[in-house]
PDB file of C-alpha atoms and ligand atoms in Angstrom:
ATOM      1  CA  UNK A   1      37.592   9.395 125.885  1.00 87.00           C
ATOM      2  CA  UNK A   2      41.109  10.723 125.325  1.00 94.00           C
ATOM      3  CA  UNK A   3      40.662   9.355 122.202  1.00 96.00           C
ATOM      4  CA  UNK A   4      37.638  10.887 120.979  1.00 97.00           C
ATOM      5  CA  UNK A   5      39.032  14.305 122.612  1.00 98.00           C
ATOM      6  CA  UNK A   6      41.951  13.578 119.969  1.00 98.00           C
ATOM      7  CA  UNK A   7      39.851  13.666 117.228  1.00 98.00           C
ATOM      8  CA  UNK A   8      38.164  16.728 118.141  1.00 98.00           C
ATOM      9  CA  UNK A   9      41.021  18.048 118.175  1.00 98.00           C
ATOM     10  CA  UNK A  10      42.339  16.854 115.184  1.00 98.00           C
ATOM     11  CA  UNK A  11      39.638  18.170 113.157  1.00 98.00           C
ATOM     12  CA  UNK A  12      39.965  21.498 114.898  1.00 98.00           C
ATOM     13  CA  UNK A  13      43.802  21.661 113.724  1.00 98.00           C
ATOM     14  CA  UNK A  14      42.677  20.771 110.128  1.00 98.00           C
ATOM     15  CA  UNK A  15      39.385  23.150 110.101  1.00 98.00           C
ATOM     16  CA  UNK A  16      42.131  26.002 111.110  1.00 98.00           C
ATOM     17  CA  UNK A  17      44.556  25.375 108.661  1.00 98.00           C
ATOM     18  CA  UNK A  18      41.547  25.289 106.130  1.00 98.00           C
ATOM     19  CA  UNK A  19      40.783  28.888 107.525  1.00 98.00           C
ATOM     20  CA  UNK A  20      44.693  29.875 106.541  1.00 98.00           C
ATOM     21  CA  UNK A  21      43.804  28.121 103.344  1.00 98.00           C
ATOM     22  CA  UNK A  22      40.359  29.796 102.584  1.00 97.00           C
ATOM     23  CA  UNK A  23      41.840  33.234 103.436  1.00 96.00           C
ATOM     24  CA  UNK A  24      44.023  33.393 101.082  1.00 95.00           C
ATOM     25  CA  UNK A  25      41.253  32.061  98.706  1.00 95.00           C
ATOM     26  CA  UNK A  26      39.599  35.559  99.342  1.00 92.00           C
ATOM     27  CA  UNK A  27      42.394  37.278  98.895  1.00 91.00           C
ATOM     28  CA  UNK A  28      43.379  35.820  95.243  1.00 93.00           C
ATOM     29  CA  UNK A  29      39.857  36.187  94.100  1.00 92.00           C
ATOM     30  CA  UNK A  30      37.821  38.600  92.787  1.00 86.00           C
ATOM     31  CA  UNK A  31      35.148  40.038  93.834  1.00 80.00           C
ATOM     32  CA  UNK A  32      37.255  39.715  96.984  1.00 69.00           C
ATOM     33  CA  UNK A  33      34.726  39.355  99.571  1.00 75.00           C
ATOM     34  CA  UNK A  34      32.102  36.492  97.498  1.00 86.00           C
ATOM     35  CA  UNK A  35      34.971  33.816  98.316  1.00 92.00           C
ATOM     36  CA  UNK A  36      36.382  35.563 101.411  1.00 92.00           C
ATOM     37  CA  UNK A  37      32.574  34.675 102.599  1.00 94.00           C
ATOM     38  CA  UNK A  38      33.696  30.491 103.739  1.00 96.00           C
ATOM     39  CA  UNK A  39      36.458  31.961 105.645  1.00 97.00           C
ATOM     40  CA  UNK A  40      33.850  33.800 107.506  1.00 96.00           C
ATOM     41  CA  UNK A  41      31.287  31.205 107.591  1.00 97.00           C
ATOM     42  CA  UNK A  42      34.315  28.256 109.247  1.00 98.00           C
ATOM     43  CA  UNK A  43      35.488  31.081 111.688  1.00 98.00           C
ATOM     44  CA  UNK A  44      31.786  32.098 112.654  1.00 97.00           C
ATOM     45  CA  UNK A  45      29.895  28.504 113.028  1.00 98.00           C
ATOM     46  CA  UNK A  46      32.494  25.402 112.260  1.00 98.00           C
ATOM     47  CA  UNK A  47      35.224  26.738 114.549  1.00 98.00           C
ATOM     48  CA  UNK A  48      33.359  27.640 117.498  1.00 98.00           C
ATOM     49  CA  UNK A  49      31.672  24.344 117.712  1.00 98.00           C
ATOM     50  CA  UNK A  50      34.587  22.438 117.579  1.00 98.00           C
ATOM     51  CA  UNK A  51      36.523  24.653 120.193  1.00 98.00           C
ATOM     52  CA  UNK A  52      33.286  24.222 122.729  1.00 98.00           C
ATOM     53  CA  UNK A  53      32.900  20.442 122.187  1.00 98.00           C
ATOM     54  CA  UNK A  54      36.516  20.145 122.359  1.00 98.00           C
ATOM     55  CA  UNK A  55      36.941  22.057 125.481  1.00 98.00           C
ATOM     56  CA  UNK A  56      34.144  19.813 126.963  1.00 98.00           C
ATOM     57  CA  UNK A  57      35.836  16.243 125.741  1.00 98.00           C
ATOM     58  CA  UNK A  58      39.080  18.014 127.450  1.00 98.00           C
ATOM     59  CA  UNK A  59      37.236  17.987 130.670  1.00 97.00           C
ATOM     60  CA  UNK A  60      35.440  14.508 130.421  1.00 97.00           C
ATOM     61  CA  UNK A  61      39.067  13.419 129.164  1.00 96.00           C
ATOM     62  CA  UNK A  62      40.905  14.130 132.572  1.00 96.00           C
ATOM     63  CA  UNK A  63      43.511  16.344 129.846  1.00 97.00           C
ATOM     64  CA  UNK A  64      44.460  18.022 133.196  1.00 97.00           C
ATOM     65  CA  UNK A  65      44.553  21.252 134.314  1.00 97.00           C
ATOM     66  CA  UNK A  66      47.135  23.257 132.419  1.00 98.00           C
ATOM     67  CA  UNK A  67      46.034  21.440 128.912  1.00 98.00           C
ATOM     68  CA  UNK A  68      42.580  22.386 130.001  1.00 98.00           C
ATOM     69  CA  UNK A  69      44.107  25.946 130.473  1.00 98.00           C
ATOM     70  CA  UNK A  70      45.741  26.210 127.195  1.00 98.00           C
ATOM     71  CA  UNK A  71      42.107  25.217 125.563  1.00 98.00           C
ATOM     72  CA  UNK A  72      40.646  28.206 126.936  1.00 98.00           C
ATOM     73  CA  UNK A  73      43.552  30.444 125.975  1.00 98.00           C
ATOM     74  CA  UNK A  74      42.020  29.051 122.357  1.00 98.00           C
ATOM     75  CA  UNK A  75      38.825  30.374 123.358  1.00 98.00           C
ATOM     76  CA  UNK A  76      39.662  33.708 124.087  1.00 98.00           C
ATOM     77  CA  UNK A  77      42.077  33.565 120.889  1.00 98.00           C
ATOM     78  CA  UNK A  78      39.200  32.659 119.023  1.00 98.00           C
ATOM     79  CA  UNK A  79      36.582  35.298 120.092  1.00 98.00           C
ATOM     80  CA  UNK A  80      39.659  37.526 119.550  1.00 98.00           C
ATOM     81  CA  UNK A  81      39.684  36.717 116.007  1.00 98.00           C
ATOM     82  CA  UNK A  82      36.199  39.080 115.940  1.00 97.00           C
ATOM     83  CA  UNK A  83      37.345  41.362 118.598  1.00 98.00           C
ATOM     84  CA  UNK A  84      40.086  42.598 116.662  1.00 97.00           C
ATOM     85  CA  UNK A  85      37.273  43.861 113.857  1.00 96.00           C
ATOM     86  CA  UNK A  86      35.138  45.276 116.578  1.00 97.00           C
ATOM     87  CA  UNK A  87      38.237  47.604 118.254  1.00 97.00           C
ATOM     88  CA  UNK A  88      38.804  48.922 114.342  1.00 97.00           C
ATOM     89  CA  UNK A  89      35.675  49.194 113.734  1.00 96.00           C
ATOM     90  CA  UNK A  90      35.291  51.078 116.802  1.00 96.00           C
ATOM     91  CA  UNK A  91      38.463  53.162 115.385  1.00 95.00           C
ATOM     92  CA  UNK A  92      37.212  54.080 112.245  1.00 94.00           C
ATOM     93  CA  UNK A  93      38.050  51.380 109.876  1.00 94.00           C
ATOM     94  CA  UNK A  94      35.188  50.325 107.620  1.00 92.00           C
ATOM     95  CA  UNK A  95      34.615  46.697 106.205  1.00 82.00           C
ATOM     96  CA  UNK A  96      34.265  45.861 102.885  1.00 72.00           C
ATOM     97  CA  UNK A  97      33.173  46.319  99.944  1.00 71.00           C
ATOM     98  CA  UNK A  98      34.346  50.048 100.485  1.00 78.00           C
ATOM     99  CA  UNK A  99      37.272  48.929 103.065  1.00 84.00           C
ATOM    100  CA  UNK A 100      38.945  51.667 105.296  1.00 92.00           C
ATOM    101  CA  UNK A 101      42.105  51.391 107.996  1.00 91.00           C
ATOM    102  CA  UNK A 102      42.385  54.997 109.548  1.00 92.00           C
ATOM    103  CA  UNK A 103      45.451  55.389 111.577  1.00 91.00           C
ATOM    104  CA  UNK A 104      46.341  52.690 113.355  1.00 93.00           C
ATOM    105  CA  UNK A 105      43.543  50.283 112.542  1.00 95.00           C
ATOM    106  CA  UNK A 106      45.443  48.282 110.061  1.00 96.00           C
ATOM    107  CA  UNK A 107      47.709  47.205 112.816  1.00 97.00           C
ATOM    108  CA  UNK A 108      45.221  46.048 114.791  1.00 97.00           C
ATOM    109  CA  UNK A 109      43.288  43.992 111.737  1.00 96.00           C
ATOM    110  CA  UNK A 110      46.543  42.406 111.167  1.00 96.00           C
ATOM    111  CA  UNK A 111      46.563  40.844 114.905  1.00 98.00           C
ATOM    112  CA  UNK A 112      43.882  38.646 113.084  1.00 97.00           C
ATOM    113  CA  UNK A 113      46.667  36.683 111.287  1.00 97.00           C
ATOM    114  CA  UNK A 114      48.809  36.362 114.201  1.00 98.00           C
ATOM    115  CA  UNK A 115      46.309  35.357 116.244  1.00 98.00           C
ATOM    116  CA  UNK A 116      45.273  32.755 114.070  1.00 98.00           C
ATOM    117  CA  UNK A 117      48.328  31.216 113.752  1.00 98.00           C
ATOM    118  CA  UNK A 118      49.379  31.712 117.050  1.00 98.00           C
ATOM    119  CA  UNK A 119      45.767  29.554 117.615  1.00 98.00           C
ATOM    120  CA  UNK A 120      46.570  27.080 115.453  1.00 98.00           C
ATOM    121  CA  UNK A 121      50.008  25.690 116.591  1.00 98.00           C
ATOM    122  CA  UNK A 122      48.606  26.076 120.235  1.00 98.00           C
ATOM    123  CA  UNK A 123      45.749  23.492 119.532  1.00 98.00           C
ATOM    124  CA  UNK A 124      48.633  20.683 117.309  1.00 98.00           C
ATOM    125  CA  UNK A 125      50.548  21.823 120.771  1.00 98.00           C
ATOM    126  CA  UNK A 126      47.941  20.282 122.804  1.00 98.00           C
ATOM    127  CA  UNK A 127      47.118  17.427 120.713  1.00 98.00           C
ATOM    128  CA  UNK A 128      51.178  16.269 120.943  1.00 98.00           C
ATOM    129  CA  UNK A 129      50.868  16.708 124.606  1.00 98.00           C
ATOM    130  CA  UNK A 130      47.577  14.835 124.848  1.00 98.00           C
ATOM    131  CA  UNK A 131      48.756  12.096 122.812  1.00 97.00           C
ATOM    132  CA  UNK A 132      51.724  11.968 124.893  1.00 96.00           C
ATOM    133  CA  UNK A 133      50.033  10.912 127.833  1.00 94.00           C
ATOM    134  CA  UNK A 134      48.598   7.943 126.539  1.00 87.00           C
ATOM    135  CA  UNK A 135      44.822   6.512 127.768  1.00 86.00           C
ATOM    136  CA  UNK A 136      43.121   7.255 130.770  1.00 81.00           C
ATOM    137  CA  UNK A 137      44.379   4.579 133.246  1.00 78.00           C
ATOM    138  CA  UNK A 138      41.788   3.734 135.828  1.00 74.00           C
ATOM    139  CA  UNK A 139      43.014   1.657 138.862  1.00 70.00           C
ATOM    140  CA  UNK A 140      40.644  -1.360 139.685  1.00 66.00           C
ATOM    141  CA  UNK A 141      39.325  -2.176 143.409  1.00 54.00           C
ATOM    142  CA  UNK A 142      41.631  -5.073 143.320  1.00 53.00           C
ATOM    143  CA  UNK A 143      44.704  -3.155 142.613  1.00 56.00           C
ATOM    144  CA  UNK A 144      44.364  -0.552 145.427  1.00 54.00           C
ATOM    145  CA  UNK A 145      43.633  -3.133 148.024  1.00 57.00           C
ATOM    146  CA  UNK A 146      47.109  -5.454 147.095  1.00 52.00           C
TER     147      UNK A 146
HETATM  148  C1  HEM B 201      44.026  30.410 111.153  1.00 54.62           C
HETATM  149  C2  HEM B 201      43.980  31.733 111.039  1.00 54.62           C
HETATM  150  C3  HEM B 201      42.669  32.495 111.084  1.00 54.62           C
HETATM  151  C4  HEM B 201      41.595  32.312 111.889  1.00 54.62           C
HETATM  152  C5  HEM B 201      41.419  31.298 113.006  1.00 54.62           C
HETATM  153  C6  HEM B 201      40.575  33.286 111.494  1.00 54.62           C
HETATM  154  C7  HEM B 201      39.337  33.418 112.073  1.00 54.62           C
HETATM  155  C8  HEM B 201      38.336  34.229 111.616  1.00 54.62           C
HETATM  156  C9  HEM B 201      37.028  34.323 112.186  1.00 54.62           C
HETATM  157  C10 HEM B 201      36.568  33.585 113.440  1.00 54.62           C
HETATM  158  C11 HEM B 201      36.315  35.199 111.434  1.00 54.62           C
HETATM  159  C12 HEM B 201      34.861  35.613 111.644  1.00 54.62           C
HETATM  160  C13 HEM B 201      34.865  36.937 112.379  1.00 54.62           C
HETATM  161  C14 HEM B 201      33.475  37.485 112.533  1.00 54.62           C
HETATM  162  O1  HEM B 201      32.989  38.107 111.593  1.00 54.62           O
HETATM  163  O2  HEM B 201      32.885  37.308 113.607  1.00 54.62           O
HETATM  164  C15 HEM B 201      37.179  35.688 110.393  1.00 54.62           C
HETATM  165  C16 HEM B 201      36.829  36.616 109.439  1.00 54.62           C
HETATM  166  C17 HEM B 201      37.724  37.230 108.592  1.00 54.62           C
HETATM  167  N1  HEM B 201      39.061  36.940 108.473  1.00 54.62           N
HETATM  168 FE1  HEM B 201      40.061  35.501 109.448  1.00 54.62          FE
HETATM  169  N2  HEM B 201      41.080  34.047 110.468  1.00 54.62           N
HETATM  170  C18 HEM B 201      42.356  33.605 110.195  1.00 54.62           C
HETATM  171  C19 HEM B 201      43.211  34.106 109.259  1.00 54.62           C
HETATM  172  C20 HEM B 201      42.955  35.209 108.466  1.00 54.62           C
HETATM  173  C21 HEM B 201      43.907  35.824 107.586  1.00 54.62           C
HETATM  174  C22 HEM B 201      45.357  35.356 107.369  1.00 54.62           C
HETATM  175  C23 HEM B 201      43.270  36.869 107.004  1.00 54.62           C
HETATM  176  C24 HEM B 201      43.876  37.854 106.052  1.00 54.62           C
HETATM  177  C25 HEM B 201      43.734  37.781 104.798  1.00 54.62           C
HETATM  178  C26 HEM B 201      41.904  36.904 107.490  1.00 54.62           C
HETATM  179  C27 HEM B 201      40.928  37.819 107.132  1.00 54.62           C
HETATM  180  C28 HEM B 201      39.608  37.786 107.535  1.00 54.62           C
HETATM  181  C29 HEM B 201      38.558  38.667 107.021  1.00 54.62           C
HETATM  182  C30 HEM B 201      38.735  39.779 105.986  1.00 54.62           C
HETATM  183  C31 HEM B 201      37.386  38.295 107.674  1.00 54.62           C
HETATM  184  C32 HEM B 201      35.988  38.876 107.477  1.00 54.62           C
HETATM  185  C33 HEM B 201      35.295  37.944 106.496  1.00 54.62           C
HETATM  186  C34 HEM B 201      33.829  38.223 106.395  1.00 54.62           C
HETATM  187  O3  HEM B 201      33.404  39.349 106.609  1.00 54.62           O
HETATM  188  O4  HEM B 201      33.089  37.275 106.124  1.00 54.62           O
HETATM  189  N3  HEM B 201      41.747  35.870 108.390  1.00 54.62           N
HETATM  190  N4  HEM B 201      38.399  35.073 110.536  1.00 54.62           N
END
């Protein structure tokens, strides 16, 4: 199971470097937001799915508790990632294709990158520590009665 919980989480590390990746896709193209729309489409369905099955495998896993704790930091990172367009929204900024950051709204759209990043060395974080602590070793009927 550890295993398997590894390989969720591998593909979770490599789906958010992809969203680094597909970012700056949107960014260098033009129109801006045709491309910028896989960025959206990996943070709004891929992402989420593997963070919830991941989260689950951490549990059937035995990752332990503060691994399982830094998972659900990822969760709330991750549901930041739209939370941060909602508060500038809710500020005054205005998405594109007619973009606007009143006041201090860019400041708060530019947690976004942050956050992502900080999201995606936390979950290679937990993988190394995961990894670290090898399979899960269950002690046989003989073994606890010797
Ligand atoms: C690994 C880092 C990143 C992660 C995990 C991430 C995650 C996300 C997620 C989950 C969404 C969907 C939000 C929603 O509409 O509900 C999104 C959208 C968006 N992100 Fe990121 N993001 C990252 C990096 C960046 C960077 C560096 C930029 C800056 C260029 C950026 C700009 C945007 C924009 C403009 C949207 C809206 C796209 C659209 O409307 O379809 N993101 N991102």
């Amino acid at each position: 199971m550890r295993k398997a919980f590894l390989v969720i989480n591998a593909l979770l590390t490599l789906s958010l470097i992809a969203q680094l990746y597909l970012a700056a896709l949107g960014v260098f193209s033009e129109p801006e937001e045709e491309l910028f729309r896989f960025h959206g489409m990996n943070g709004r369905i891929i992402l989420p799915i593997l963070l919830i099955l991941w989260i689950v495998f951490g549990f059937i896993a035995r990752i332990g508790r503060t691994n399982i704790i830094l998972t659900f930091v990822c969760l709330v990172l991750l549901a930041l990632q739209t939370a941060y367009f909602i508060i500038a929204g809710a500020m005054g900024a205005s998405p594109p294709p007619n973009a606007t950051t009143p006041g201090a709204t860019s400041y708060v759209l530019a947690l976004h990158g942050l956050g992502g990043t900080v999201l995606l060395l936390l979950t290679a974080w937990v993988f190394v520590r995961v990894k670290a602590m090898g399979p899960i070793v269950r002690r046989s009927a003989d073994a606890l009665q010797t």
